[in-house]
Short mmCIF file of C-alpha atoms in Angstrom, two decimals:
data_model
loop_
_atom_site.label_atom_id
_atom_site.label_comp_id
_atom_site.label_asym_id
_atom_site.label_seq_id
_atom_site.Cartn_x
_atom_site.Cartn_y
_atom_site.Cartn_z
CA UNK A 1 0.00 0.00 0.00
CA UNK A 2 1.56 3.25 -1.12
CA UNK A 3 1.76 6.04 1.43
CA UNK A 4 2.93 9.61 0.97
CA UNK A 5 5.30 10.51 3.80
CA UNK A 6 6.02 14.19 4.28
CA UNK A 7 8.87 15.92 6.07
CA UNK A 8 8.44 17.48 9.48
CA UNK A 9 7.19 20.85 10.64
CA UNK A 10 9.22 23.96 9.83
CA UNK A 11 9.55 27.41 11.38
CA UNK A 12 10.87 30.05 9.00
CA UNK A 13 11.67 33.75 9.08
CA UNK A 14 9.91 36.17 6.74
CA UNK A 15 11.79 36.46 3.46
CA UNK A 16 13.31 33.01 3.69
CA UNK A 17 12.47 29.82 1.79
CA UNK A 18 11.12 26.43 2.79
CA UNK A 19 11.49 23.06 1.09
CA UNK A 20 9.03 20.30 1.97
CA UNK A 21 9.48 16.72 0.81
CA UNK A 22 6.95 14.01 -0.01
CA UNK A 23 8.15 10.42 -0.38
CA UNK A 24 6.09 7.58 -1.84
CA UNK A 25 6.62 4.77 0.66
CA UNK A 26 5.78 1.25 -0.47
CA UNK A 27 5.58 2.09 -4.14
CA UNK A 28 6.40 4.54 -6.85
CA UNK A 29 4.67 7.64 -8.07
CA UNK A 30 6.43 7.77 -11.39
CA UNK A 31 3.24 7.18 -13.35
CA UNK A 32 1.14 9.64 -11.39
CA UNK A 33 1.23 13.38 -11.03
CA UNK A 34 1.90 14.86 -7.61
CA UNK A 35 0.08 17.98 -6.47
CA UNK A 36 0.76 20.37 -3.62
CA UNK A 37 -2.20 21.83 -1.72
CA UNK A 38 -2.05 24.12 1.28
CA UNK A 39 -4.46 25.03 4.04
CA UNK A 40 -4.04 28.13 6.17
CA UNK A 41 -5.27 27.87 9.78
CA UNK A 42 -9.04 27.54 9.84
CA UNK A 43 -9.25 28.06 6.09
CA UNK A 44 -10.03 26.03 2.99
CA UNK A 45 -7.84 24.13 0.55
CA UNK A 46 -5.71 25.90 -2.04
CA UNK A 47 -4.06 24.11 -4.97
CA UNK A 48 -0.54 25.41 -5.50
CA UNK A 49 0.82 23.35 -8.35
CA UNK A 50 1.90 19.92 -9.47
CA UNK A 51 4.42 17.82 -11.34
CA UNK A 52 4.29 14.79 -13.62
CA UNK A 53 7.46 12.88 -12.70
CA UNK A 54 7.73 10.93 -15.96
CA UNK A 55 8.39 14.14 -17.91
CA UNK A 56 9.08 16.54 -15.01
CA UNK A 57 6.35 18.75 -16.43
CA UNK A 58 5.21 21.28 -13.86
CA UNK A 59 2.09 23.41 -13.54
CA UNK A 60 1.78 26.25 -11.06
CA UNK A 61 -1.14 28.31 -9.86
CA UNK A 62 -0.72 31.85 -11.11
CA UNK A 63 -0.66 33.12 -7.54
CA UNK A 64 2.60 31.26 -6.87
CA UNK A 65 4.35 31.80 -10.19
CA UNK A 66 7.90 32.94 -9.63
CA UNK A 67 8.30 31.80 -6.04
CA UNK A 68 7.20 28.15 -6.16
CA UNK A 69 9.35 25.33 -7.52
CA UNK A 70 8.24 21.70 -7.57
CA UNK A 71 10.77 19.01 -8.36
CA UNK A 72 11.20 15.26 -8.02
CA UNK A 73 13.98 12.81 -7.30
CA UNK A 74 12.87 9.66 -9.05
CA UNK A 75 15.68 7.61 -7.49
CA UNK A 76 14.07 8.08 -4.07
CA UNK A 77 10.41 8.47 -5.17
CA UNK A 78 10.40 11.92 -3.59
CA UNK A 79 8.72 15.15 -4.64
CA UNK A 80 9.76 18.54 -3.30
CA UNK A 81 7.93 21.81 -2.88
CA UNK A 82 10.17 24.86 -2.56
CA UNK A 83 8.45 28.16 -1.67
CA UNK A 84 10.50 31.35 -1.45
CA UNK A 85 10.00 34.92 -0.18
CA UNK A 86 7.88 33.69 2.70
CA UNK A 87 5.49 35.97 4.55
CA UNK A 88 3.19 35.35 7.49
CA UNK A 89 0.41 34.63 4.98
CA UNK A 90 2.30 31.49 3.97
CA UNK A 91 1.75 29.98 7.41
CA UNK A 92 -0.23 26.85 6.59
CA UNK A 93 -0.29 23.09 6.46
CA UNK A 94 1.16 21.92 3.16
CA UNK A 95 -0.15 18.65 1.71
CA UNK A 96 1.15 16.58 -1.15
CA UNK A 97 -1.39 14.45 -3.00
CA UNK A 98 -1.35 11.86 -5.75
CA UNK A 99 -3.10 13.25 -8.81
CA UNK A 100 -4.67 10.25 -10.54
CA UNK A 101 -7.05 9.90 -13.42
CA UNK A 102 -9.87 7.56 -14.41
CA UNK A 103 -12.23 7.91 -17.35
CA UNK A 104 -10.54 11.18 -18.18
CA UNK A 105 -11.33 12.71 -14.80
CA UNK A 106 -8.49 13.86 -12.50
CA UNK A 107 -8.69 13.68 -8.71
CA UNK A 108 -6.47 13.54 -5.60
CA UNK A 109 -6.90 10.01 -4.23
CA UNK A 110 -3.96 9.71 -1.85
CA UNK A 111 -2.71 12.42 0.47
CA UNK A 112 0.22 12.97 2.77
CA UNK A 113 -0.50 13.89 6.38
CA UNK A 114 0.61 17.46 5.86
CA UNK A 115 3.55 19.59 6.96
CA UNK A 116 2.99 22.65 9.12
CA UNK A 117 5.04 25.63 7.99
CA UNK A 118 5.04 28.57 10.37
CA UNK A 119 6.44 31.90 9.20
CA UNK A 120 7.29 34.15 12.09
CA UNK A 121 9.91 36.70 13.01
CA UNK B 1 -9.62 30.97 -12.64
CA UNK B 2 -12.84 29.05 -12.14
CA UNK B 3 -14.53 29.98 -8.86
CA UNK B 4 -16.32 27.31 -6.85
CA UNK B 5 -19.08 28.36 -4.46
CA UNK B 6 -20.47 25.94 -1.90
CA UNK B 7 -23.69 26.28 0.03
CA UNK B 8 -24.42 26.28 2.82
CA UNK B 9 -21.18 27.23 4.59
CA UNK B 10 -22.29 25.17 7.55
CA UNK B 11 -25.23 23.09 8.61
CA UNK B 12 -26.46 21.30 11.71
CA UNK B 13 -28.00 17.88 11.33
CA UNK B 14 -28.87 14.81 13.32
CA UNK B 15 -27.80 11.22 12.88
CA UNK B 16 -30.06 9.65 10.28
CA UNK B 17 -30.81 12.90 8.46
CA UNK B 18 -30.49 13.28 4.72
CA UNK B 19 -27.96 16.00 3.99
CA UNK B 20 -27.42 17.88 0.74
CA UNK B 21 -24.49 20.17 -0.07
CA UNK B 22 -24.37 22.27 -3.23
CA UNK B 23 -21.45 23.44 -5.30
CA UNK B 24 -21.63 25.89 -8.19
CA UNK B 25 -18.89 26.60 -10.71
CA UNK B 26 -18.38 30.03 -12.27
CA UNK B 27 -18.23 28.41 -15.72
CA UNK B 28 -19.16 25.11 -17.31
CA UNK B 29 -16.91 22.26 -16.15
CA UNK B 30 -18.81 19.25 -17.52
CA UNK B 31 -18.39 16.59 -14.80
CA UNK B 32 -14.86 17.57 -13.74
CA UNK B 33 -15.97 17.79 -10.12
CA UNK B 34 -14.71 15.98 -7.04
CA UNK B 35 -15.85 15.90 -3.43
CA UNK B 36 -13.62 15.47 -0.37
CA UNK B 37 -14.26 14.99 3.34
CA UNK B 38 -11.86 16.41 5.90
CA UNK B 39 -11.84 15.87 9.65
CA UNK B 40 -9.97 18.21 12.02
CA UNK B 41 -6.22 17.73 11.89
CA UNK B 42 -6.45 15.17 9.10
CA UNK B 43 -5.76 15.10 5.39
CA UNK B 44 -8.75 15.23 3.01
CA UNK B 45 -10.37 12.01 1.81
CA UNK B 46 -11.71 11.58 -1.71
CA UNK B 47 -15.40 10.64 -1.72
CA UNK B 48 -16.65 11.28 -5.25
CA UNK B 49 -14.82 11.87 -8.54
CA UNK B 50 -16.18 12.84 -11.92
CA UNK B 51 -19.26 14.32 -10.22
CA UNK B 52 -20.98 11.01 -9.53
CA UNK B 53 -18.42 8.20 -9.23
CA UNK B 54 -18.03 6.75 -5.76
CA UNK B 55 -14.41 6.26 -4.77
CA UNK B 56 -13.51 2.72 -3.77
CA UNK B 57 -14.16 2.05 -0.08
CA UNK B 58 -16.51 5.00 0.42
CA UNK B 59 -19.91 4.06 1.89
CA UNK B 60 -22.83 4.00 -0.51
CA UNK B 61 -24.75 6.57 1.57
CA UNK B 62 -22.59 9.16 -0.20
CA UNK B 63 -23.64 10.14 -3.71
CA UNK B 64 -22.91 12.93 -6.14
CA UNK B 65 -24.81 14.41 -9.02
CA UNK B 66 -24.77 17.27 -11.47
CA UNK B 67 -23.00 18.50 -14.56
CA UNK B 68 -22.19 21.80 -16.19
CA UNK B 69 -22.13 24.32 -13.35
CA UNK B 70 -24.33 22.87 -10.59
CA UNK B 71 -23.43 19.89 -8.43
CA UNK B 72 -24.72 18.19 -5.31
CA UNK B 73 -23.27 15.91 -2.67
CA UNK B 74 -25.89 13.89 -0.78
CA UNK B 75 -25.49 11.86 2.38
CA UNK B 76 -28.58 9.69 2.51
CA UNK B 77 -28.48 8.90 6.23
CA UNK B 78 -25.97 10.85 8.28
CA UNK B 79 -23.75 8.75 10.53
CA UNK B 80 -21.70 9.92 13.55
CA UNK B 81 -18.45 9.57 11.59
CA UNK B 82 -19.77 11.90 8.85
CA UNK B 83 -19.51 15.05 10.93
CA UNK B 84 -16.72 16.83 9.10
CA UNK B 85 -15.99 19.52 6.51
CA UNK B 86 -16.75 18.80 2.86
CA UNK B 87 -15.02 20.43 -0.10
CA UNK B 88 -15.83 20.38 -3.77
CA UNK B 89 -13.00 20.72 -6.31
CA UNK B 90 -13.07 21.33 -10.02
CA UNK B 91 -10.45 19.47 -12.04
CA UNK B 92 -11.17 21.20 -15.34
CA UNK B 93 -8.25 23.63 -15.27
CA UNK B 94 -6.54 24.76 -13.11
CA UNK B 95 -7.71 23.11 -9.95
CA UNK B 96 -9.74 25.14 -7.48
CA UNK B 97 -11.67 24.19 -4.36
CA UNK B 98 -14.88 25.42 -2.84
CA UNK B 99 -14.64 27.15 0.53
CA UNK B 100 -16.01 24.14 2.40
CA UNK B 101 -19.19 23.13 4.20
CA UNK B 102 -19.01 22.24 7.88
CA UNK B 103 -21.47 19.52 8.91
CA UNK B 104 -22.10 19.78 12.64
CA UNK B 105 -24.11 17.79 15.13
CA UNK B 106 -27.52 19.28 15.95
#
């Protein structure tokens, strides 16, 4: 059974960067896309972007263009989310999710447990 | 971007009640609509994909319907473990979520 295992909580200063990892344990994600979704405290879900590991094709939400980088290391079945120029508004739980497809319809069917990123001076 | 609007934002219901949550897209998305359940401190769980397809392992009391711009999630008989927040998501392009509907115990 594949699980997505995320790295631990981070505390960052405003203006710095954070890199969160997501490792597929018990399997491979090479044939699936991986998405990153965040959730600010008490708020809803926000899709940030994703990557298709087979081709390393990335897609980013316009809001994060220029300060979000998503990469993969296929040798370790790990995806990374790197967010720069952090502000307090980036304080959130960051989830990775497997982006699968059936009958032409895409959906997130497997999620990591989330990584809390706190931005504070 | 496509905006997703859920209603109501919250509701109170009793065990055994039939519950309906609506989701409206700002433009036509065919059936590119998913529903998720999230409990406090947990990751979201996929319930319905493609507007009406029940994800494997999800109880049959959950159902989805709709196409175009208007969609509905129905819980036919609310169970204690169903008290949670529900989100719709369009997967047309790019992905966006509704703001969520909190289902609380009456």
